[in-house]
Short mmCIF file of C-alpha atoms in Angstrom, two decimals:
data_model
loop_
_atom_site.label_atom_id
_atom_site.label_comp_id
_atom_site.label_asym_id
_atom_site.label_seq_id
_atom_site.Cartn_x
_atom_site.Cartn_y
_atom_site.Cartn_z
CA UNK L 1 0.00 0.00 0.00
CA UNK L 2 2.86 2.31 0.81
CA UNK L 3 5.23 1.38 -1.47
CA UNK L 4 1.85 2.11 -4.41
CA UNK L 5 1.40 5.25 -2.92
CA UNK L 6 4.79 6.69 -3.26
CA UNK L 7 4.33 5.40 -6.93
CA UNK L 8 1.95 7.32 -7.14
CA UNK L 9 3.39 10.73 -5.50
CA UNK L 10 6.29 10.66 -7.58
CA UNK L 11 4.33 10.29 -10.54
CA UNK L 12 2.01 12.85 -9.80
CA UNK L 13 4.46 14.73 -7.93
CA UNK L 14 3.92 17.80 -10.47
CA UNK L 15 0.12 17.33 -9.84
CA UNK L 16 -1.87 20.85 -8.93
CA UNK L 17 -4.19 20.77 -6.24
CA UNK L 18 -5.92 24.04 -6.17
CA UNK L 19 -8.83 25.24 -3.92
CA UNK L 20 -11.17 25.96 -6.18
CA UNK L 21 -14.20 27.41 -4.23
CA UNK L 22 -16.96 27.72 -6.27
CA UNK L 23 -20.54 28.53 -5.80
CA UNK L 24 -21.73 25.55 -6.87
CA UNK L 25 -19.22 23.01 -5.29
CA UNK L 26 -17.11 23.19 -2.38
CA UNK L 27 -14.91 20.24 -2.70
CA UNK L 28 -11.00 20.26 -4.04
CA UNK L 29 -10.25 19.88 -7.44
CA UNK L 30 -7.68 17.45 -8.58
CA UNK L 31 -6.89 17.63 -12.17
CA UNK L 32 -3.79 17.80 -13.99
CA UNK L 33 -5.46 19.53 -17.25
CA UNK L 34 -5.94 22.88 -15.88
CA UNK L 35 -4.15 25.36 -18.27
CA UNK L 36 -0.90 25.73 -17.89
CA UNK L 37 -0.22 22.49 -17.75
CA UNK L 38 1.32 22.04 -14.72
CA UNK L 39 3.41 18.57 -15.99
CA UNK L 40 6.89 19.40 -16.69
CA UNK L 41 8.97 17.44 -19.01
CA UNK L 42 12.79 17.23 -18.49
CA UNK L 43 14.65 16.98 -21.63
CA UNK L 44 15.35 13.76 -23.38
CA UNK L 45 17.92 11.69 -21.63
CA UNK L 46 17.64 8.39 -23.46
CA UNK L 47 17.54 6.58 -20.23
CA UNK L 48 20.70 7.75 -19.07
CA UNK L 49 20.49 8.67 -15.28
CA UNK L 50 21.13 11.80 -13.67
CA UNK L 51 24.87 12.10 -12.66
CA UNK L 52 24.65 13.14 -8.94
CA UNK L 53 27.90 15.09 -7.81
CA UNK L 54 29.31 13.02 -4.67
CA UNK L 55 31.44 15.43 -2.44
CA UNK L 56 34.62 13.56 -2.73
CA UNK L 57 36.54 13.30 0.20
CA UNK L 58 39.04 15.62 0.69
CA UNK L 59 42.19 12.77 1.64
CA UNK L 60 41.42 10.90 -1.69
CA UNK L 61 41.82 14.65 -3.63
CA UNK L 62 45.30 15.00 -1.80
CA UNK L 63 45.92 11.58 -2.45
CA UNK L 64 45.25 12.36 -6.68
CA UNK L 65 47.25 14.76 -6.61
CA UNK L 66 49.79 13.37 -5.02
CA UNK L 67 49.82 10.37 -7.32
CA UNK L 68 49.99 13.22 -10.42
CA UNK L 69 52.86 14.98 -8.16
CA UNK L 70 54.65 11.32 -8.38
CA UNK L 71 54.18 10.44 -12.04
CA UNK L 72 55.78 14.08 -13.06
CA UNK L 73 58.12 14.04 -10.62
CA UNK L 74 59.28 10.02 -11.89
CA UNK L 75 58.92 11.35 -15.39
CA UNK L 76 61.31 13.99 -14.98
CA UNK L 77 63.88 11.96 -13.03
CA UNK L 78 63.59 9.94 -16.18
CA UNK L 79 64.39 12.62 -18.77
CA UNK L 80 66.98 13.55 -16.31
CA UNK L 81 68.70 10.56 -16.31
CA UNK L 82 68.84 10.76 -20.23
CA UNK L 83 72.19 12.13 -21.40
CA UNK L 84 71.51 15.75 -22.28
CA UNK L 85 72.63 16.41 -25.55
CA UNK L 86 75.25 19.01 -26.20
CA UNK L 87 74.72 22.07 -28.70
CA UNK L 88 75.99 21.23 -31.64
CA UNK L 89 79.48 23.72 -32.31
CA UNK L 90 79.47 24.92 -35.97
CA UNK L 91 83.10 25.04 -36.50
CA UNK L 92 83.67 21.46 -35.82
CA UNK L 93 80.54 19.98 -37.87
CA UNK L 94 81.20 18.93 -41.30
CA UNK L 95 79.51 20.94 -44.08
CA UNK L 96 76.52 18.84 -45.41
CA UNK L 97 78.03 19.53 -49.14
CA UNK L 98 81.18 17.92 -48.29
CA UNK L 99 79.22 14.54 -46.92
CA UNK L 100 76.89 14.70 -49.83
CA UNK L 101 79.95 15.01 -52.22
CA UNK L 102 82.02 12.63 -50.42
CA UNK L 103 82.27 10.35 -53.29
CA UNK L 104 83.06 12.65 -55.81
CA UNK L 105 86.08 14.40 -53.97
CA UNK L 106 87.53 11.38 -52.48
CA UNK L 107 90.58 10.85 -53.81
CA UNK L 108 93.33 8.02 -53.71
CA UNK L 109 96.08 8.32 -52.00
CA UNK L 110 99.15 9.75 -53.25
CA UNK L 111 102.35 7.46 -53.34
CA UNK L 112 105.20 8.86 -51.39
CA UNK L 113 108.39 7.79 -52.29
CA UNK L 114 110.92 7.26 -49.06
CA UNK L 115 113.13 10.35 -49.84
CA UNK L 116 110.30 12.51 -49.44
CA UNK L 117 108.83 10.20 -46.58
CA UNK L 118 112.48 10.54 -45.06
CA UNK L 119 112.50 14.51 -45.65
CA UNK L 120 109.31 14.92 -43.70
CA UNK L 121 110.63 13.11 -40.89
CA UNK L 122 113.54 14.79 -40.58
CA UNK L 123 110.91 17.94 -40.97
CA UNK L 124 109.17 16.75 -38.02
CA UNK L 125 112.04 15.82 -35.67
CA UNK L 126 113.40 19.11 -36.18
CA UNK L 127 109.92 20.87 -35.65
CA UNK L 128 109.59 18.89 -32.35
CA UNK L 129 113.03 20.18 -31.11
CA UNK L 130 112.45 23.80 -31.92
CA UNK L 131 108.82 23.40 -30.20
CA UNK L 132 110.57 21.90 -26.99
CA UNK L 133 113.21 24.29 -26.78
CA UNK L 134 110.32 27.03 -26.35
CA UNK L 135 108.53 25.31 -24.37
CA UNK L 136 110.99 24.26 -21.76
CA UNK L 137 112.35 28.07 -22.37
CA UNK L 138 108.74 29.27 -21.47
CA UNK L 139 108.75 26.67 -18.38
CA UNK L 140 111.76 27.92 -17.19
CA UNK L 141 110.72 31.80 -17.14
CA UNK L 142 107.57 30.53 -15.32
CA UNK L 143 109.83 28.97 -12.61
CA UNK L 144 112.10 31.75 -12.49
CA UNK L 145 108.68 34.20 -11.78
CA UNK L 146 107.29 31.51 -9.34
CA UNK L 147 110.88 30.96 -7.44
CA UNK L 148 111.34 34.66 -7.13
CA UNK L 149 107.66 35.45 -5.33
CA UNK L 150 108.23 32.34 -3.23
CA UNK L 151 111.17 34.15 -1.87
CA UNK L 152 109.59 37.27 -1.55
CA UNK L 153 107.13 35.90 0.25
CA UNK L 154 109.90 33.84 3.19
CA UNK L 155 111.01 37.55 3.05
CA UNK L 156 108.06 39.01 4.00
CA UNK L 157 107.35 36.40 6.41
CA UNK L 158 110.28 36.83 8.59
CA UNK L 159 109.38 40.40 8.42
CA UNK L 160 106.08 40.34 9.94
CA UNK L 161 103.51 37.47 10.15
CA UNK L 162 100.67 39.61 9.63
CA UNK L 163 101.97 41.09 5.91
CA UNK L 164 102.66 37.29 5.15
CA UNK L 165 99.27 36.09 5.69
CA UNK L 166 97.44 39.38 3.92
CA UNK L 167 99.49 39.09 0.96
CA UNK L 168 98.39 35.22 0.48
CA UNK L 169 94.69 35.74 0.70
CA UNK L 170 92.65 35.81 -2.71
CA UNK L 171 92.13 39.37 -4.35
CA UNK L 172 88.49 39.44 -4.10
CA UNK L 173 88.21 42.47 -6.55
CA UNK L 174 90.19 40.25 -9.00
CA UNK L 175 87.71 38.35 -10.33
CA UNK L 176 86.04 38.31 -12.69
CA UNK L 177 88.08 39.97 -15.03
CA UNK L 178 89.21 40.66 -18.63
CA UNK L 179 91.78 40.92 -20.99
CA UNK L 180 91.86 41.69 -24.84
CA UNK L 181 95.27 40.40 -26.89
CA UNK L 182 97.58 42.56 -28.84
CA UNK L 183 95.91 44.43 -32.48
CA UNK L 184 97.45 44.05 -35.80
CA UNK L 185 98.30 48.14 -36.00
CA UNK L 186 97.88 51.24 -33.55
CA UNK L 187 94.89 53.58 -33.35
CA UNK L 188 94.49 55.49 -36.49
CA UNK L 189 94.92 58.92 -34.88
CA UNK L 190 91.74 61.22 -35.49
CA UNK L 191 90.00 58.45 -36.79
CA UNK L 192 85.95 58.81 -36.97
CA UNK L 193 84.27 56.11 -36.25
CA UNK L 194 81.23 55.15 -38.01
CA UNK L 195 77.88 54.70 -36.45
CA UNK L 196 76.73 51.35 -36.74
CA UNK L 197 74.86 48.55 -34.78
CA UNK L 198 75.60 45.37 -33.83
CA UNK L 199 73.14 42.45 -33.74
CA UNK L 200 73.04 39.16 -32.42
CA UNK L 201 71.60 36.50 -34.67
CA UNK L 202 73.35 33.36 -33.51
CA UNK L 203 70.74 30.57 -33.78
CA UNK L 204 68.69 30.30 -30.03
CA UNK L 205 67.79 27.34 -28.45
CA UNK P 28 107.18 23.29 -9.35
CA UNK P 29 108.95 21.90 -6.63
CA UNK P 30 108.18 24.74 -4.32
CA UNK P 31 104.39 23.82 -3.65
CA UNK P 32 105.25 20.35 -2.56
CA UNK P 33 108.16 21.48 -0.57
CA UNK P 34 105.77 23.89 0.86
CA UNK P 35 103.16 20.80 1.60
CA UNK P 36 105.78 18.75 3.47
CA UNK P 37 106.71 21.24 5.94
CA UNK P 38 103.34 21.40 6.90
CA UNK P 39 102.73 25.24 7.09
CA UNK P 40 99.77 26.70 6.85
CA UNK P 41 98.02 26.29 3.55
CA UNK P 42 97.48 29.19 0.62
CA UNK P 43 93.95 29.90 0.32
CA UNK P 44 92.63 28.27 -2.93
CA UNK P 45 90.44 29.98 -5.89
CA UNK P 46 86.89 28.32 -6.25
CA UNK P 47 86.71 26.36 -9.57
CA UNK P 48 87.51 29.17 -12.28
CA UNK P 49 86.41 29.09 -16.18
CA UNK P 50 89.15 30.92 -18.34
CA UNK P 51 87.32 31.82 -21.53
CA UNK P 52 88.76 32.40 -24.32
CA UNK P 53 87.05 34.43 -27.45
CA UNK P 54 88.26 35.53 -30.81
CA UNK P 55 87.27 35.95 -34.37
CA UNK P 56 89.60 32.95 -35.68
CA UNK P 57 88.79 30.09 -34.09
CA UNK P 58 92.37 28.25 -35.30
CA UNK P 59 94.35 30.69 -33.38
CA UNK P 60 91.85 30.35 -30.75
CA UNK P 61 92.14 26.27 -30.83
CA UNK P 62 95.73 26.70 -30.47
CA UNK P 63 95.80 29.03 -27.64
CA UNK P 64 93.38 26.83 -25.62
CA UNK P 65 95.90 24.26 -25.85
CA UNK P 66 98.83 26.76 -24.79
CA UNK P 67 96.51 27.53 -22.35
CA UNK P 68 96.50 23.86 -20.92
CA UNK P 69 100.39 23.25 -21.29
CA UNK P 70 101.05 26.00 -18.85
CA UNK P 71 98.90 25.47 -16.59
CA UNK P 72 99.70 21.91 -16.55
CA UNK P 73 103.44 23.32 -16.45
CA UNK P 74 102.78 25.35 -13.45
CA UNK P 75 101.16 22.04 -11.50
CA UNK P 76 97.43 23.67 -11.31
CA UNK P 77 94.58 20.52 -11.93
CA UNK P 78 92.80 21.49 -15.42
CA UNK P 79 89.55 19.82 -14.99
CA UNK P 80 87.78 20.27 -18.09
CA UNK P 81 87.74 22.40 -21.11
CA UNK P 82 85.25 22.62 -23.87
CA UNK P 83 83.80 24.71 -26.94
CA UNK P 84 80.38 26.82 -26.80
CA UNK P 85 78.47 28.02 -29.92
CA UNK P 86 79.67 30.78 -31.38
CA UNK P 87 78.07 33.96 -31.61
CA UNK P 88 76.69 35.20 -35.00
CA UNK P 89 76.81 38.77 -35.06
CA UNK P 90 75.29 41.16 -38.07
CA UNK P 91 77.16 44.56 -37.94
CA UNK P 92 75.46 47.16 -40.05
CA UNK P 93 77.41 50.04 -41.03
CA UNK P 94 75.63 53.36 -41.28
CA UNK P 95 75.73 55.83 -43.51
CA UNK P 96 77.02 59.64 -41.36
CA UNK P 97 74.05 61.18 -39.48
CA UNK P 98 71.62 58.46 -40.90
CA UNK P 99 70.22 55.15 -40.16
CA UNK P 100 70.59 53.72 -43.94
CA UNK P 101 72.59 51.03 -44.40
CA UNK P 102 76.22 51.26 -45.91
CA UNK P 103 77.26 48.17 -45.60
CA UNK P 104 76.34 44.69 -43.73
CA UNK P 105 78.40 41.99 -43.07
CA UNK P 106 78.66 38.74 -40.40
CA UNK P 107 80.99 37.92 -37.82
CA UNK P 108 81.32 35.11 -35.77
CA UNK P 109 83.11 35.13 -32.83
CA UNK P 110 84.37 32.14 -31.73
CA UNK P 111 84.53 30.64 -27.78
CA UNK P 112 86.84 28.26 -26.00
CA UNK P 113 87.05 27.04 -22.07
CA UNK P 114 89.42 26.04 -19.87
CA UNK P 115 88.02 25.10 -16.45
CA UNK P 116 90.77 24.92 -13.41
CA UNK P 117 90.71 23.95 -9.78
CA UNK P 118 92.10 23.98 -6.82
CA UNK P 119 94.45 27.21 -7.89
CA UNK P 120 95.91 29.07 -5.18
CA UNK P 121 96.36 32.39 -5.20
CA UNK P 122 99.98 32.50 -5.61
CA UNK P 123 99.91 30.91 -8.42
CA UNK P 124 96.54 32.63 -9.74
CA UNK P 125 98.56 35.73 -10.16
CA UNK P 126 101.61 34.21 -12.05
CA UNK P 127 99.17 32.26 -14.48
CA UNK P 128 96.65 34.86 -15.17
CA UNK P 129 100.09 37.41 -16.24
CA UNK P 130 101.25 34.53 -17.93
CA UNK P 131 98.54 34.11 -20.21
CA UNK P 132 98.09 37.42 -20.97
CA UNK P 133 100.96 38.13 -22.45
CA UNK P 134 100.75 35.22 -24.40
CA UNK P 135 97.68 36.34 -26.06
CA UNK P 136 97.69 35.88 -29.22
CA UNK P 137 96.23 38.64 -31.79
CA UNK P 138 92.53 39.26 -31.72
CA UNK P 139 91.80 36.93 -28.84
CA UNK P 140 90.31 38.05 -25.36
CA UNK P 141 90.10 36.39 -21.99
CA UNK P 142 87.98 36.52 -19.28
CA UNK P 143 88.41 34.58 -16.31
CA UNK P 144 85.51 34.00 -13.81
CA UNK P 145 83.92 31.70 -11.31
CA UNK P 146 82.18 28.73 -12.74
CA UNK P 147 78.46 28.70 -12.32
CA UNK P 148 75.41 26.47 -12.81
CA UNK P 149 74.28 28.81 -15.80
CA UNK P 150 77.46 28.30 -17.28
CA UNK P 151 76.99 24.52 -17.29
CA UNK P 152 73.86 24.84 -18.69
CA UNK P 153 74.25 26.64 -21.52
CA UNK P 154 76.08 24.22 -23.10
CA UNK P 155 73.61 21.69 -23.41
CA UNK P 156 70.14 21.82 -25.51
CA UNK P 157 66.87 22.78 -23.54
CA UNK P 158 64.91 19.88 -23.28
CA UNK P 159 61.29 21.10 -24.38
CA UNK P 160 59.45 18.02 -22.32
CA UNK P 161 61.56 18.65 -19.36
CA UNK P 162 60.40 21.71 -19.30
CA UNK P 163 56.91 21.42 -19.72
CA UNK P 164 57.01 18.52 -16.63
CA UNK P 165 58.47 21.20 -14.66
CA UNK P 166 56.53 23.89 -15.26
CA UNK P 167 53.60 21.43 -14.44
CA UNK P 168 55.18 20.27 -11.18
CA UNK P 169 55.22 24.08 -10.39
CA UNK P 170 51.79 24.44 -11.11
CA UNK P 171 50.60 21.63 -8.95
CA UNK P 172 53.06 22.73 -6.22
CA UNK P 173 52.07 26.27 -6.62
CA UNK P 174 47.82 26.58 -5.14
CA UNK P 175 49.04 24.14 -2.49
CA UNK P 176 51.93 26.48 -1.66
CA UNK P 177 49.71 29.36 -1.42
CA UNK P 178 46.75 27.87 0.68
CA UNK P 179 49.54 27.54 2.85
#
């Protein structure tokens, strides 16, 4: 009996009872015809039921993101672990044009007879001496400069302590700093420079 | 060379050391530059100081447009590239810091400038490519971190 008559509530739920008080009759009116209709129709769902929006609990959110926090963060350490691959420097690649034409410039080898085989090792000995006698020359100079501040400083530290340890410490103004090498020929004198502008257009990553 | 060690064995106190230090080395010809890199290395391999690493960076395209007097038109336009090189050292005191840094500067060769400075992170990374996807992870991680960071 219940269960027929909350059938038959939510069926009629939309039902208009009015109190109609009329001369003639003084009992309610039930009707469902009384202009406006008073039935409303919810659009078509083709039986699909109405999603209800559960209030999800606030641990499993943290708990989602924490699991998205986990797959980035693993991701990343992945990527990570990857070798990162070094710009490429343009003065040591190969021209394309020169791998493309690599068959039509290669060339045999020449024959070289032993004289001339001889003559450039004889060439190369005597290269290798010349470049050792500068180099041990310039080694030597740098000893010489290195001997003669050691000294200066056992000077200065019989002198006073104090001096000794000051002169050691790093020159903190030193760094960083910069030097440009030697030019070709002086400054032109009165020379008048030409406005210009300089633009970087090196290829960014 | 002799005189750091002998220093070392008689146990007196120690000369305060430079933090790991990039020399870099830039010019517009990149064989002279090659060459001095390696000069670079022999002496300071010469003078006992630990050379750690040294590598090559990109070089820098640069357009210079000449302009014509009291005028922005364009007299001429022409490219230069200038060329970089590094030498990374460690452990340098600062006895020796001094010696090596007049050294090399009056070995420079034409053309070529040096700047020596600390090595930092940014340094490192400039070398290598920007990964894109790395990036974009990141970026996300921030974003997830970030309304969580300011709730709190």
């Amino acid at each position: 009996m219940i269960m027929i008559r909350v059938g038959l509530t939510a069926a009629l739920c939309r039902l208009c009872i009015s109190d109609v008080q009329s001369s003639n009759t003084s009992t309610r009116l039930i009707s469902t015809g009384i202009s406006p209709l008073f039935f409303k129709a919810s659009t078509c769902l083709y039986a699909e039921p109405l999603k209800k929006k559960k209030r999800i609990d606030p641990a499993i959110l943290k708990q989602r993101e924490e699991r998205k926090k986990k797959r980035l963060e693993k991701q990343i350490r992945r990527l990570e672990r990857n070798a990162k691959q070094l710009k490429p420097i343009d003065e040591l690649e190969v021209p394309l044009e020169l791998v493309d034409g690599k068959k039509e410039r290669m060339r045999e080898a020449a024959v070289i007879t032993p004289a001339v085989e001889e003559e450039r090792a004889l060439l190369t000995k005597d290269w290798t001496r010349y470049k050792r006698k500068q180099h041990l020359k310039d080694m030597q100079m740098i000893d010489r400069l290195m001997f003669a501040q050691q000294k200066a400083l056992d000077e200065l530290r019989q002198e006073s302590e104090e001096l000794y340890q000051a002169a050691i410490q790093i020159n903190p103004t030193l760094l960083p700093f910069t030097v440009r090498g030697p030019v070709k020929t002086p400054p032109i004198k009165g020379y008048d420079s030409p406005d210009g502008e300089y633009t970087d257009v090196s290829k960014k990553w | 060379m002799s005189i750091n060690l002998f220093f070392r064995q008689t146990g007196k106190p120690k000369i305060p050391q430079y933090n790991t230090l990039n020399i870099q080395l830039k010019g517009y010809d990149f064989a002279v530059l090659e060459n001095y890199q390696k000069l670079v290395h022999k002496i300071a391999e010469g003078m006992d100081v630990e050379v750690e690493d040294g590598w090559a960076v990109p070089p820098q395209h640069l357009k210079v447009q000449r302009f014509k007097p009291e005028s922005t038109i364009v007299d001429t336009e022409y490219t230069m590239t200038v060329y970089e090189r590094n030498v990374q050292v460690i452990h340098l005191p600062s006895t020796v810091g001094s010696i090596l840094f007049e050294v090399l500067q009056t070995a420079l060769p034409e053309g070529v400038s040096m700047t020596v400075h600390e090595h930092k992170e940014e340094h490192e990374e400039t070398r290598y490519i920007p990964d894109a996807e790395l990036l974009e992870l990141k970026s996300q991680l921030e974003e997830l971190r970030g309304p969580n960071v300011k709730k709190k």
